[in-house]
């Protein structure tokens, strides 16, 4: 995975989690990108910074993205928002750079909402979904198999609850063989695991509102 970041007092956990998912997916491809959530926050232009992972995907298609070292977590307000991205001797607009790291429709947005028909796209009725994004509604057991198989194939998964979002980067078990998901958090490298969180499988699925993975990972992780 790429280095753990620190969202500070912002409410941009959804942006940090989704960008971490994109970054980790690039590592799987033998590539490396490190992206700025601060830039996303500046482009949001809303009183509330709360949103969902799909919002991040939508925003980088509309406004682009820039590397982390251009606008890091500790960027001050007087640090200008860049108009250009310079990479490997070439100059890009933030939107051109974004399209090179995440193509349109690359990711699948998933949920399990038992009150709505399965295998259809639904608007998840939570305040963070103010864009009215539509997610594919999948039965819980099927969704669990997709997620676990994707992780075993080293694909990251962006996880969202009503209160927080993180990037799932692995699977683990404790000494009693109880299952856990290894989450990359965005609160800096504090804690015993350097910024990682070991969340019990039970809590992860109970709190889950939305999940995001590449469409390739979703297809390749199909239940057999």
PDB file of C-alpha atoms in Angstrom:
ATOM      1  CA  UNK A   1       0.000   0.000   0.000  1.00  0.00           C
ATOM      2  CA  UNK A   2       1.000   3.652  -0.288  1.00  0.00           C
ATOM      3  CA  UNK A   3       1.853   5.652   2.866  1.00  0.00           C
ATOM      4  CA  UNK A   4      -0.850   6.309   5.445  1.00  0.00           C
ATOM      5  CA  UNK A   5      -2.209   9.860   5.240  1.00  0.00           C
ATOM      6  CA  UNK A   6      -3.838  12.124   7.821  1.00  0.00           C
ATOM      7  CA  UNK A   7      -7.152  13.840   7.123  1.00  0.00           C
ATOM      8  CA  UNK A   8      -6.776  16.016  10.222  1.00  0.00           C
ATOM      9  CA  UNK A   9      -9.995  17.813  11.151  1.00  0.00           C
ATOM     10  CA  UNK A  10     -11.513  17.484   7.705  1.00  0.00           C
ATOM     11  CA  UNK A  11     -14.513  15.273   6.898  1.00  0.00           C
ATOM     12  CA  UNK A  12     -12.826  13.896   3.795  1.00  0.00           C
ATOM     13  CA  UNK A  13     -12.410  10.272   4.943  1.00  0.00           C
ATOM     14  CA  UNK A  14     -14.397   9.153   1.867  1.00  0.00           C
ATOM     15  CA  UNK A  15     -11.902  10.910  -0.410  1.00  0.00           C
ATOM     16  CA  UNK A  16      -8.890   9.491   1.435  1.00  0.00           C
ATOM     17  CA  UNK A  17     -10.376   5.972   1.376  1.00  0.00           C
ATOM     18  CA  UNK A  18     -11.261   6.041  -2.310  1.00  0.00           C
ATOM     19  CA  UNK A  19      -7.920   7.571  -3.318  1.00  0.00           C
ATOM     20  CA  UNK A  20      -6.135   4.911  -1.229  1.00  0.00           C
ATOM     21  CA  UNK A  21      -8.081   2.278  -3.163  1.00  0.00           C
ATOM     22  CA  UNK A  22      -7.004   3.777  -6.494  1.00  0.00           C
ATOM     23  CA  UNK A  23      -3.382   4.024  -5.298  1.00  0.00           C
ATOM     24  CA  UNK A  24      -3.326   0.419  -4.074  1.00  0.00           C
ATOM     25  CA  UNK A  25      -4.872  -0.855  -7.302  1.00  0.00           C
ATOM     26  CA  UNK A  26      -2.040   0.844  -9.197  1.00  0.00           C
ATOM     27  CA  UNK A  27       0.528  -0.960  -7.048  1.00  0.00           C
ATOM     28  CA  UNK A  28      -1.063  -4.243  -8.123  1.00  0.00           C
ATOM     29  CA  UNK A  29      -0.421  -3.187 -11.729  1.00  0.00           C
ATOM     30  CA  UNK A  30       3.220  -2.405 -11.037  1.00  0.00           C
ATOM     31  CA  UNK A  31       2.596   1.353 -11.050  1.00  0.00           C
ATOM     32  CA  UNK A  32       2.744   3.930  -8.256  1.00  0.00           C
ATOM     33  CA  UNK A  33       0.660   7.059  -7.715  1.00  0.00           C
ATOM     34  CA  UNK A  34       0.195   9.156  -4.568  1.00  0.00           C
ATOM     35  CA  UNK A  35      -2.836  11.451  -4.756  1.00  0.00           C
ATOM     36  CA  UNK A  36      -4.009  14.588  -2.956  1.00  0.00           C
ATOM     37  CA  UNK A  37      -7.270  14.523  -0.996  1.00  0.00           C
ATOM     38  CA  UNK A  38      -6.705  18.192  -0.118  1.00  0.00           C
ATOM     39  CA  UNK A  39      -7.207  19.051  -3.795  1.00  0.00           C
ATOM     40  CA  UNK A  40     -10.556  17.227  -3.735  1.00  0.00           C
ATOM     41  CA  UNK A  41     -11.593  19.200  -0.663  1.00  0.00           C
ATOM     42  CA  UNK A  42     -10.801  22.463  -2.435  1.00  0.00           C
ATOM     43  CA  UNK A  43     -12.872  21.444  -5.446  1.00  0.00           C
ATOM     44  CA  UNK A  44     -15.868  20.343  -3.366  1.00  0.00           C
ATOM     45  CA  UNK A  45     -17.139  23.861  -2.581  1.00  0.00           C
ATOM     46  CA  UNK A  46     -19.767  22.703  -0.055  1.00  0.00           C
ATOM     47  CA  UNK A  47     -20.376  23.746   3.544  1.00  0.00           C
ATOM     48  CA  UNK A  48     -20.312  20.065   4.521  1.00  0.00           C
ATOM     49  CA  UNK A  49     -17.405  17.927   3.354  1.00  0.00           C
ATOM     50  CA  UNK A  50     -19.236  14.636   3.914  1.00  0.00           C
ATOM     51  CA  UNK A  51     -19.911  12.466   0.871  1.00  0.00           C
ATOM     52  CA  UNK A  52     -19.431   8.947  -0.512  1.00  0.00           C
ATOM     53  CA  UNK A  53     -16.728   7.168  -2.485  1.00  0.00           C
ATOM     54  CA  UNK A  54     -18.658   7.606  -5.711  1.00  0.00           C
ATOM     55  CA  UNK A  55     -18.475  11.357  -5.163  1.00  0.00           C
ATOM     56  CA  UNK A  56     -14.683  11.128  -5.315  1.00  0.00           C
ATOM     57  CA  UNK A  57     -14.863   9.203  -8.578  1.00  0.00           C
ATOM     58  CA  UNK A  58     -17.273  11.768  -9.996  1.00  0.00           C
ATOM     59  CA  UNK A  59     -15.182  14.713  -8.859  1.00  0.00           C
ATOM     60  CA  UNK A  60     -11.906  13.582 -10.337  1.00  0.00           C
ATOM     61  CA  UNK A  61     -13.644  13.123 -13.687  1.00  0.00           C
ATOM     62  CA  UNK A  62     -15.040  16.674 -13.445  1.00  0.00           C
ATOM     63  CA  UNK A  63     -12.142  18.507 -11.764  1.00  0.00           C
ATOM     64  CA  UNK A  64      -9.169  16.165 -12.022  1.00  0.00           C
ATOM     65  CA  UNK A  65      -6.630  15.290  -9.342  1.00  0.00           C
ATOM     66  CA  UNK A  66      -3.046  16.239  -8.495  1.00  0.00           C
ATOM     67  CA  UNK A  67      -0.193  14.354  -6.817  1.00  0.00           C
ATOM     68  CA  UNK A  68       0.089  14.352  -3.048  1.00  0.00           C
ATOM     69  CA  UNK A  69       3.416  16.158  -2.949  1.00  0.00           C
ATOM     70  CA  UNK A  70       1.823  19.150  -4.713  1.00  0.00           C
ATOM     71  CA  UNK A  71      -0.915  19.513  -2.085  1.00  0.00           C
ATOM     72  CA  UNK A  72      -0.044  17.337   0.944  1.00  0.00           C
ATOM     73  CA  UNK A  73      -2.165  16.833   4.054  1.00  0.00           C
ATOM     74  CA  UNK A  74      -0.546  19.817   5.780  1.00  0.00           C
ATOM     75  CA  UNK A  75      -1.064  22.210   2.843  1.00  0.00           C
ATOM     76  CA  UNK A  76      -1.944  25.684   4.110  1.00  0.00           C
ATOM     77  CA  UNK A  77      -4.689  27.847   2.653  1.00  0.00           C
ATOM     78  CA  UNK A  78      -2.146  30.194   1.082  1.00  0.00           C
ATOM     79  CA  UNK A  79      -0.617  27.307  -0.904  1.00  0.00           C
ATOM     80  CA  UNK A  80      -2.013  27.767  -4.438  1.00  0.00           C
ATOM     81  CA  UNK A  81      -4.122  25.151  -6.152  1.00  0.00           C
ATOM     82  CA  UNK A  82      -2.039  23.924  -9.107  1.00  0.00           C
ATOM     83  CA  UNK A  83      -3.262  24.379 -12.664  1.00  0.00           C
ATOM     84  CA  UNK A  84      -0.816  21.869 -14.108  1.00  0.00           C
ATOM     85  CA  UNK A  85       0.649  18.483 -13.242  1.00  0.00           C
ATOM     86  CA  UNK A  86       4.211  17.756 -14.369  1.00  0.00           C
ATOM     87  CA  UNK A  87       5.035  14.072 -14.690  1.00  0.00           C
ATOM     88  CA  UNK A  88       7.914  12.318 -16.482  1.00  0.00           C
ATOM     89  CA  UNK A  89       8.781  15.428 -18.445  1.00  0.00           C
ATOM     90  CA  UNK A  90       5.216  16.034 -19.649  1.00  0.00           C
ATOM     91  CA  UNK A  91       2.631  18.629 -18.622  1.00  0.00           C
ATOM     92  CA  UNK A  92      -0.998  17.688 -17.906  1.00  0.00           C
ATOM     93  CA  UNK A  93      -4.080  19.447 -16.660  1.00  0.00           C
ATOM     94  CA  UNK A  94      -5.434  17.930 -13.411  1.00  0.00           C
ATOM     95  CA  UNK A  95      -8.271  16.404 -15.449  1.00  0.00           C
ATOM     96  CA  UNK A  96      -5.869  14.820 -17.950  1.00  0.00           C
ATOM     97  CA  UNK A  97      -3.798  13.452 -15.077  1.00  0.00           C
ATOM     98  CA  UNK A  98      -6.934  12.049 -13.408  1.00  0.00           C
ATOM     99  CA  UNK A  99      -7.937  10.198 -16.554  1.00  0.00           C
ATOM    100  CA  UNK A 100      -4.500   8.559 -16.603  1.00  0.00           C
ATOM    101  CA  UNK A 101      -4.930   7.182 -13.070  1.00  0.00           C
ATOM    102  CA  UNK A 102      -8.660   6.340 -13.064  1.00  0.00           C
ATOM    103  CA  UNK A 103     -10.671   5.944 -16.231  1.00  0.00           C
ATOM    104  CA  UNK A 104     -14.409   6.726 -16.312  1.00  0.00           C
ATOM    105  CA  UNK A 105     -16.568   3.800 -15.137  1.00  0.00           C
ATOM    106  CA  UNK A 106     -13.516   1.876 -13.931  1.00  0.00           C
ATOM    107  CA  UNK A 107     -15.038   1.199 -10.499  1.00  0.00           C
ATOM    108  CA  UNK A 108     -18.146  -0.677  -9.411  1.00  0.00           C
ATOM    109  CA  UNK A 109     -20.266   0.862  -6.641  1.00  0.00           C
ATOM    110  CA  UNK A 110     -21.916  -1.780  -4.462  1.00  0.00           C
ATOM    111  CA  UNK A 111     -24.339  -2.035  -1.565  1.00  0.00           C
ATOM    112  CA  UNK A 112     -26.612  -4.496   0.194  1.00  0.00           C
ATOM    113  CA  UNK A 113     -29.997  -2.915   0.859  1.00  0.00           C
ATOM    114  CA  UNK A 114     -32.498  -5.725   1.653  1.00  0.00           C
ATOM    115  CA  UNK A 115     -35.522  -3.432   1.303  1.00  0.00           C
ATOM    116  CA  UNK A 116     -34.775  -2.914  -2.420  1.00  0.00           C
ATOM    117  CA  UNK A 117     -34.606  -5.371  -5.354  1.00  0.00           C
ATOM    118  CA  UNK A 118     -31.294  -7.160  -5.759  1.00  0.00           C
ATOM    119  CA  UNK A 119     -29.141  -6.909  -8.894  1.00  0.00           C
ATOM    120  CA  UNK A 120     -30.547  -3.481  -9.691  1.00  0.00           C
ATOM    121  CA  UNK A 121     -29.030  -0.056  -9.184  1.00  0.00           C
ATOM    122  CA  UNK A 122     -30.570   1.871  -6.332  1.00  0.00           C
ATOM    123  CA  UNK A 123     -30.112   5.247  -4.640  1.00  0.00           C
ATOM    124  CA  UNK A 124     -28.931   4.462  -1.114  1.00  0.00           C
ATOM    125  CA  UNK A 125     -31.037   6.735   1.142  1.00  0.00           C
ATOM    126  CA  UNK A 126     -28.315   8.198   3.379  1.00  0.00           C
ATOM    127  CA  UNK A 127     -27.438  11.903   3.786  1.00  0.00           C
ATOM    128  CA  UNK A 128     -23.889  11.411   2.446  1.00  0.00           C
ATOM    129  CA  UNK A 129     -25.373  10.357  -0.901  1.00  0.00           C
ATOM    130  CA  UNK A 130     -26.471  13.905  -1.712  1.00  0.00           C
ATOM    131  CA  UNK A 131     -25.538  13.327  -5.355  1.00  0.00           C
ATOM    132  CA  UNK A 132     -28.167  10.566  -5.556  1.00  0.00           C
ATOM    133  CA  UNK A 133     -25.623   8.103  -6.934  1.00  0.00           C
ATOM    134  CA  UNK A 134     -26.987   4.681  -7.855  1.00  0.00           C
ATOM    135  CA  UNK A 135     -25.228   1.579  -6.493  1.00  0.00           C
ATOM    136  CA  UNK A 136     -25.594  -2.050  -7.528  1.00  0.00           C
ATOM    137  CA  UNK A 137     -27.636  -3.831  -4.842  1.00  0.00           C
ATOM    138  CA  UNK A 138     -26.235  -7.322  -4.127  1.00  0.00           C
ATOM    139  CA  UNK A 139     -27.265  -9.974  -1.536  1.00  0.00           C
ATOM    140  CA  UNK A 140     -24.966  -9.947   1.482  1.00  0.00           C
ATOM    141  CA  UNK A 141     -23.563 -13.476   1.116  1.00  0.00           C
ATOM    142  CA  UNK A 142     -22.777 -12.878  -2.553  1.00  0.00           C
ATOM    143  CA  UNK A 143     -21.212  -9.501  -1.808  1.00  0.00           C
ATOM    144  CA  UNK A 144     -19.086 -11.044   0.939  1.00  0.00           C
ATOM    145  CA  UNK A 145     -17.748 -13.677  -1.461  1.00  0.00           C
ATOM    146  CA  UNK A 146     -16.908 -11.012  -4.057  1.00  0.00           C
ATOM    147  CA  UNK A 147     -15.047  -8.895  -1.498  1.00  0.00           C
ATOM    148  CA  UNK A 148     -13.095 -11.751   0.096  1.00  0.00           C
ATOM    149  CA  UNK A 149     -12.067 -13.201  -3.253  1.00  0.00           C
ATOM    150  CA  UNK A 150     -11.004  -9.766  -4.550  1.00  0.00           C
ATOM    151  CA  UNK A 151      -8.849  -9.202  -1.455  1.00  0.00           C
ATOM    152  CA  UNK A 152      -7.240 -12.628  -1.798  1.00  0.00           C
ATOM    153  CA  UNK A 153      -6.310 -11.613  -5.331  1.00  0.00           C
ATOM    154  CA  UNK A 154      -4.723  -8.460  -3.795  1.00  0.00           C
ATOM    155  CA  UNK A 155      -7.328  -6.014  -5.045  1.00  0.00           C
ATOM    156  CA  UNK A 156      -8.214  -3.241  -2.544  1.00  0.00           C
ATOM    157  CA  UNK A 157     -11.813  -2.437  -1.613  1.00  0.00           C
ATOM    158  CA  UNK A 158     -13.135   0.921  -0.416  1.00  0.00           C
ATOM    159  CA  UNK A 159     -15.459   0.480   2.585  1.00  0.00           C
ATOM    160  CA  UNK A 160     -18.009   3.008   3.835  1.00  0.00           C
ATOM    161  CA  UNK A 161     -20.202   3.145   6.925  1.00  0.00           C
ATOM    162  CA  UNK A 162     -22.490   5.921   8.152  1.00  0.00           C
ATOM    163  CA  UNK A 163     -19.646   7.478  10.090  1.00  0.00           C
ATOM    164  CA  UNK A 164     -16.348   6.693   8.388  1.00  0.00           C
ATOM    165  CA  UNK A 165     -14.650   5.271   5.290  1.00  0.00           C
ATOM    166  CA  UNK A 166     -11.421   3.301   4.917  1.00  0.00           C
ATOM    167  CA  UNK A 167      -9.605   1.214   2.320  1.00  0.00           C
ATOM    168  CA  UNK A 168      -9.532  -2.553   2.928  1.00  0.00           C
ATOM    169  CA  UNK A 169      -6.055  -3.834   2.092  1.00  0.00           C
ATOM    170  CA  UNK A 170      -6.056  -7.361   3.514  1.00  0.00           C
ATOM    171  CA  UNK A 171      -7.545 -10.225   5.490  1.00  0.00           C
ATOM    172  CA  UNK A 172      -6.421 -11.590   8.854  1.00  0.00           C
ATOM    173  CA  UNK A 173      -7.376 -13.969  11.665  1.00  0.00           C
ATOM    174  CA  UNK A 174      -6.591 -13.813  15.378  1.00  0.00           C
ATOM    175  CA  UNK A 175      -5.269 -16.625  17.554  1.00  0.00           C
ATOM    176  CA  UNK A 176      -8.796 -18.021  17.794  1.00  0.00           C
ATOM    177  CA  UNK A 177      -9.212 -18.011  13.994  1.00  0.00           C
ATOM    178  CA  UNK A 178     -11.768 -15.204  14.093  1.00  0.00           C
ATOM    179  CA  UNK A 179     -11.764 -13.247  10.794  1.00  0.00           C
ATOM    180  CA  UNK A 180     -10.738  -9.600  10.465  1.00  0.00           C
ATOM    181  CA  UNK A 181     -10.384  -7.085   7.663  1.00  0.00           C
ATOM    182  CA  UNK A 182      -7.193  -5.012   7.532  1.00  0.00           C
ATOM    183  CA  UNK A 183      -8.140  -1.383   6.930  1.00  0.00           C
ATOM    184  CA  UNK A 184      -5.904   1.494   5.897  1.00  0.00           C
ATOM    185  CA  UNK A 185      -7.147   4.463   7.926  1.00  0.00           C
ATOM    186  CA  UNK A 186      -6.549   8.169   7.304  1.00  0.00           C
ATOM    187  CA  UNK A 187      -5.734   9.365  10.821  1.00  0.00           C
ATOM    188  CA  UNK A 188      -1.948   9.278  10.458  1.00  0.00           C
ATOM    189  CA  UNK A 189       0.413   6.504  11.526  1.00  0.00           C
ATOM    190  CA  UNK A 190      -0.693   6.476  15.157  1.00  0.00           C
ATOM    191  CA  UNK A 191      -1.748   3.343  16.991  1.00  0.00           C
ATOM    192  CA  UNK A 192      -0.089  -0.062  17.378  1.00  0.00           C
ATOM    193  CA  UNK A 193      -0.366  -0.915  13.673  1.00  0.00           C
ATOM    194  CA  UNK A 194       1.035   2.262  12.112  1.00  0.00           C
ATOM    195  CA  UNK A 195      -2.308   3.607  10.913  1.00  0.00           C
ATOM    196  CA  UNK A 196      -3.904   0.258  10.064  1.00  0.00           C
ATOM    197  CA  UNK A 197      -7.086  -0.978  11.735  1.00  0.00           C
ATOM    198  CA  UNK A 198      -7.993  -4.633  12.266  1.00  0.00           C
ATOM    199  CA  UNK A 199     -11.801  -4.659  12.128  1.00  0.00           C
ATOM    200  CA  UNK A 200     -13.775  -7.784  12.953  1.00  0.00           C
ATOM    201  CA  UNK A 201     -15.651  -9.232  10.005  1.00  0.00           C
ATOM    202  CA  UNK A 202     -18.864  -9.002  11.982  1.00  0.00           C
ATOM    203  CA  UNK A 203     -18.482  -5.260  12.579  1.00  0.00           C
ATOM    204  CA  UNK A 204     -17.331  -4.576   9.036  1.00  0.00           C
ATOM    205  CA  UNK A 205     -20.457  -6.139   7.526  1.00  0.00           C
ATOM    206  CA  UNK A 206     -22.850  -4.792  10.151  1.00  0.00           C
ATOM    207  CA  UNK A 207     -21.659  -1.207   9.569  1.00  0.00           C
ATOM    208  CA  UNK A 208     -21.224  -1.428   5.787  1.00  0.00           C
ATOM    209  CA  UNK A 209     -23.215   1.018   3.641  1.00  0.00           C
ATOM    210  CA  UNK A 210     -21.213   0.971   0.398  1.00  0.00           C
ATOM    211  CA  UNK A 211     -18.228  -0.775  -1.149  1.00  0.00           C
ATOM    212  CA  UNK A 212     -16.146   0.103  -4.213  1.00  0.00           C
ATOM    213  CA  UNK A 213     -13.757  -2.017  -6.260  1.00  0.00           C
ATOM    214  CA  UNK A 214     -12.661  -2.045  -9.874  1.00  0.00           C
ATOM    215  CA  UNK A 215     -15.039  -3.735 -12.268  1.00  0.00           C
ATOM    216  CA  UNK A 216     -12.233  -6.119 -13.193  1.00  0.00           C
ATOM    217  CA  UNK A 217     -11.864  -7.107  -9.522  1.00  0.00           C
ATOM    218  CA  UNK A 218     -15.632  -7.561  -9.184  1.00  0.00           C
ATOM    219  CA  UNK A 219     -15.853  -9.749 -12.278  1.00  0.00           C
ATOM    220  CA  UNK A 220     -12.768 -11.779 -11.408  1.00  0.00           C
ATOM    221  CA  UNK A 221     -14.051 -12.304  -7.867  1.00  0.00           C
ATOM    222  CA  UNK A 222     -17.397 -13.715  -9.021  1.00  0.00           C
ATOM    223  CA  UNK A 223     -18.712 -16.458  -6.734  1.00  0.00           C
ATOM    224  CA  UNK A 224     -18.148 -19.984  -8.011  1.00  0.00           C
TER     225      UNK A 224
END
